[in-house]
Coordinates of C-alpha atoms in Angstrom, one line a residue:
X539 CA -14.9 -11.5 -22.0
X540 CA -13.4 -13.3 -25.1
X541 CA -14.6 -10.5 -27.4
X542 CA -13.2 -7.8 -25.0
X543 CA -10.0 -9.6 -24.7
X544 CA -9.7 -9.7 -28.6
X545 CA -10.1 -5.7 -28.9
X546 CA -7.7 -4.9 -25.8
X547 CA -4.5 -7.1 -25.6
X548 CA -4.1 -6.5 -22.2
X549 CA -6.7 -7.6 -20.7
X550 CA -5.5 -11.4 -21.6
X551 CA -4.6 -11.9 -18.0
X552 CA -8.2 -11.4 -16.7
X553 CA -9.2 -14.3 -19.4
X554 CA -6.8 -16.6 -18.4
X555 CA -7.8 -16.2 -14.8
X556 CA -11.2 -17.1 -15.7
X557 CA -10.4 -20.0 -17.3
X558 CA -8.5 -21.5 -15.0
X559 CA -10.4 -21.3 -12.0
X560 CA -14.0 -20.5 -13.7
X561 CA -17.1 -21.3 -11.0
X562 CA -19.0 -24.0 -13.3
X563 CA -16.1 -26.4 -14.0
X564 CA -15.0 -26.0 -10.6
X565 CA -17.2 -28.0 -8.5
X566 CA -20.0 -29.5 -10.8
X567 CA -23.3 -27.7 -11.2
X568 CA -24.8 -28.0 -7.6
X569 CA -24.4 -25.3 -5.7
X570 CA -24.6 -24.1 -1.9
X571 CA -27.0 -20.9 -1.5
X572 CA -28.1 -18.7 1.4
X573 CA -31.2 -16.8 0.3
X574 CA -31.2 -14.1 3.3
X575 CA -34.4 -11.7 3.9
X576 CA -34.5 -9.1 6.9
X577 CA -38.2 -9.8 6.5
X578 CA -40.4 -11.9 9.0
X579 CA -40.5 -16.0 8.0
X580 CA -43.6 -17.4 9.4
X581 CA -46.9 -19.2 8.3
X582 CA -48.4 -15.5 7.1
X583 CA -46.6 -13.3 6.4
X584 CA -45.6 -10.0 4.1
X585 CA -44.2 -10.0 0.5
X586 CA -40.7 -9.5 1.0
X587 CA -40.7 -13.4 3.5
X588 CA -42.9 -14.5 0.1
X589 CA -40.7 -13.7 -2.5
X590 CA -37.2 -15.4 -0.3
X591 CA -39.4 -18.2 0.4
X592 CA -40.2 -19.0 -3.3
X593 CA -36.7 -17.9 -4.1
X594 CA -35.6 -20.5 -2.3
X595 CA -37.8 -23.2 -3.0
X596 CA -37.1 -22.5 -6.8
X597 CA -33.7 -22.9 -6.1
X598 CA -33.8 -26.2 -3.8
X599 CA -35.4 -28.7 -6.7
X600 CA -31.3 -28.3 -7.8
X601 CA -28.9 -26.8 -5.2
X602 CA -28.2 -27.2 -1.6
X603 CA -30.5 -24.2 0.1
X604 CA -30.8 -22.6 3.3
X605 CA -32.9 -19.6 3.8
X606 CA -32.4 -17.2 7.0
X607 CA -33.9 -14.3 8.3
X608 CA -32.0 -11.5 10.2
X609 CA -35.1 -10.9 12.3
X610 CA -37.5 -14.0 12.7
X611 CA -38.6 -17.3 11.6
X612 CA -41.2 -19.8 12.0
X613 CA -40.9 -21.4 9.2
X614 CA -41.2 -25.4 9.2
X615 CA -41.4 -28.3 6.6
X616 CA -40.3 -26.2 3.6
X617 CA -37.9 -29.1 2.3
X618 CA -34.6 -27.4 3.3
X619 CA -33.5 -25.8 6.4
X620 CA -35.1 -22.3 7.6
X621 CA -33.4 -20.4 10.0
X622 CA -32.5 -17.0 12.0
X623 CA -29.7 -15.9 12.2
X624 CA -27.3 -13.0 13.9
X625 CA -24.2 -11.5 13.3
X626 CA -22.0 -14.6 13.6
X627 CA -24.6 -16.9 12.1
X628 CA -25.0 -14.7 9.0
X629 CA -20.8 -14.7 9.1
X630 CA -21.2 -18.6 9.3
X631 CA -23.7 -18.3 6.3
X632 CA -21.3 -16.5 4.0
X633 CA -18.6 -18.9 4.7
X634 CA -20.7 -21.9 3.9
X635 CA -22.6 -20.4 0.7
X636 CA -20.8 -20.5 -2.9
X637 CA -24.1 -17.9 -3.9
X638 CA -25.1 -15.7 -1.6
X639 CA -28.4 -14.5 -2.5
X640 CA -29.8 -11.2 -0.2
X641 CA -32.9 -8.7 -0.4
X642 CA -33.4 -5.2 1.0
X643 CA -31.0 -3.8 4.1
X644 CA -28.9 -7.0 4.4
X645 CA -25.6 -6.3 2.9
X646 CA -25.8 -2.5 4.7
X647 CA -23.0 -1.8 7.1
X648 CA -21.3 -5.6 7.3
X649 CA -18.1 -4.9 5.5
X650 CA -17.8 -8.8 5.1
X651 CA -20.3 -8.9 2.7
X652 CA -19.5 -6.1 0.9
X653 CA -15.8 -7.8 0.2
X654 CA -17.0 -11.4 0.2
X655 CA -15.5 -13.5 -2.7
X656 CA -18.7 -15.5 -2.8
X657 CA -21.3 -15.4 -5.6
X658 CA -23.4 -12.1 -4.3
X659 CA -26.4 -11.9 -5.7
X660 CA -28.9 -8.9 -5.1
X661 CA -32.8 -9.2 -5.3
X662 CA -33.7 -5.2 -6.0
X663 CA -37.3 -6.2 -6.8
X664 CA -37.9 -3.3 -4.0
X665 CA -36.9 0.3 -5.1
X666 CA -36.6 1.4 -1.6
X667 CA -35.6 4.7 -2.6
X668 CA -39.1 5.3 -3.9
X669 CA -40.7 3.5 -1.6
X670 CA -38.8 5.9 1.2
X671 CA -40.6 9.1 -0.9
X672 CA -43.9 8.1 0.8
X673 CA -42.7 6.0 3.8
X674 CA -40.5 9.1 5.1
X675 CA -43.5 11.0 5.7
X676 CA -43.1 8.9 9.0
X677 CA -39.4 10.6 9.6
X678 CA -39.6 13.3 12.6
X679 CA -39.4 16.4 10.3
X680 CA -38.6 17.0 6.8
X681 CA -34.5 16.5 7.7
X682 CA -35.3 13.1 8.5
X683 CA -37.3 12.1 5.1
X684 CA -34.6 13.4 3.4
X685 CA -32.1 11.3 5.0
X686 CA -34.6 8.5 5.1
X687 CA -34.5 8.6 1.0
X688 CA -31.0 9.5 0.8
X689 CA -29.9 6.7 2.7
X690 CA -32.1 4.3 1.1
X691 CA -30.1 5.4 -2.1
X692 CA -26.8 4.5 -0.5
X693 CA -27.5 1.4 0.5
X694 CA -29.1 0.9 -2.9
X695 CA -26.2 1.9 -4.6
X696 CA -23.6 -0.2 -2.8
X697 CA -25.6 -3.0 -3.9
X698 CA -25.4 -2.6 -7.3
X699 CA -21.9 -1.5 -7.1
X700 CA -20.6 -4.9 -5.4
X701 CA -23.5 -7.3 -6.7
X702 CA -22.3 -9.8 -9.1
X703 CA -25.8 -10.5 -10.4
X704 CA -29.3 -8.9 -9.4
X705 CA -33.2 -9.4 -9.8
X706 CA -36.2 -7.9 -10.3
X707 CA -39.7 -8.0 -10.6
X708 CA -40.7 -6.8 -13.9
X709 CA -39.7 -5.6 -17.2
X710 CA -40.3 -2.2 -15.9
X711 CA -38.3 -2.5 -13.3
X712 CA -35.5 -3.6 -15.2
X713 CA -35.6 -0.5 -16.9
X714 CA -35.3 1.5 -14.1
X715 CA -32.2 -0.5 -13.0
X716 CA -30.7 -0.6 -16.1
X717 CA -30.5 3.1 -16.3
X718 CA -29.2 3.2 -12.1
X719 CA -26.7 0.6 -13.3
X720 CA -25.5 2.9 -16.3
X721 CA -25.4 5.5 -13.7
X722 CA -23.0 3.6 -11.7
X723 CA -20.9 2.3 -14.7
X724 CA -21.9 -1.1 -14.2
X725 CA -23.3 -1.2 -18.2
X726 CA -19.8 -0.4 -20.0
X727 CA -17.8 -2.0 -22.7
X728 CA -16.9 -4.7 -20.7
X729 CA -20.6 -6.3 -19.8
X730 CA -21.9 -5.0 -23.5
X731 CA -19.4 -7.0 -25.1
X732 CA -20.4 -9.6 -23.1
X733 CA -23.8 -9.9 -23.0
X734 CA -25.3 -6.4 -25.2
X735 CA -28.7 -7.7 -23.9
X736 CA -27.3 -7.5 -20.1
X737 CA -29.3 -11.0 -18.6
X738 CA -26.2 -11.6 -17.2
X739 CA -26.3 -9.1 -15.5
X740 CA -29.9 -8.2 -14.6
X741 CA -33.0 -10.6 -14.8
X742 CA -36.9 -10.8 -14.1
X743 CA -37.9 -12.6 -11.3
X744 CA -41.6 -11.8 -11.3

């Protein structure tokens, strides 16, 4: 930001918000995060519930966690609290979180996540759009693929439109975000200046 600032005058304000109310200086370096799966938390179960749970228990050794699922969990003994939640619990969630961490459908169609002022963080390790190329096959008739892939896109999209920071999986993948994000406009002078290599932005989570 400082480098941006230095070429455009203007843009002195944005700095000096920043520095005044800047998230590390705030409140210390602990921090309180929701790491929120649509995925199944159990004893077995598949690798989307994996990859939150590890997330999570990553994050716990230093920070105040609680993982949720949208649909179900069974989860015990992980350390920190495990949960499912509905509407008004995941509401309660955001409220409570400074980083709100989220994989696949989560954010789609709650307008209070989308305009949160919390930390949003988006795991994209799944390209759902892809995925949705074969899994549409399932879609009663070729109409309903389409809008199957289409709509994985959207959803897609708003993510990395609103998220503040994302993950993936693999250098590989972080190509292929990298270009979705130029796409969008979220690689531009602004994050360049600020970080040409982008980690700030994007990192691998294998």
């Amino acid at each position: 930001v400082g480098r941006w600032v230095t070429g455009e005058p203007s843009a002195a304000p944005v700095l000096e918000v920043l520095q005044a109310v800047g998230a590390p200086d705030r409140a210390g370096t602990r921090r309180r995060i929701a790491v929120v799966t649509s995925d199944t938390l159990a004893p077995r179960m598949a690798g989307p519930g994996i990859r939150a749970l590890q997330i999570a228990r990553g994050l716990a050794a230093d920070h105040d966690v609680v993982l949720a699922s949208t649909g179900h969990c069974e989860l015990e003994g992980t350390g920190f609290e495990a949960k499912v939640v509905g509407e008004k619990g995941l509401r309660d969630l955001e409220r409570w979180c400074d980083v709100f961490l989220f994989q696949g459908w989560v954010m789609a169609g709650r307008e209070f996540l989308l305009g949160s002022d919390k930390v949003i963080i988006a795991d994209v390790y799944d390209p759902m759009h892809l995925e949705q190329l074969e899994q549409g096959h399932d879609a009663e008739g070729e109409r309903g693929r389409f809008d199957a892939v289409r709509n994985a896109s959207v959803v897609l999209n708003e993510q990395l439109g609103r998220a503040d920071f994302m993950l993936c999986a693999s250098g590989k993948q972080r190509d292929l975000w990298l270009g979705q994000l130029a796409a969008l406009g979220r690689v531009n002078a602004v994050t360049y200046d600020g970080d040409e290599a982008l980690r700030s932005l994007l990192a691998v989570v294998p």
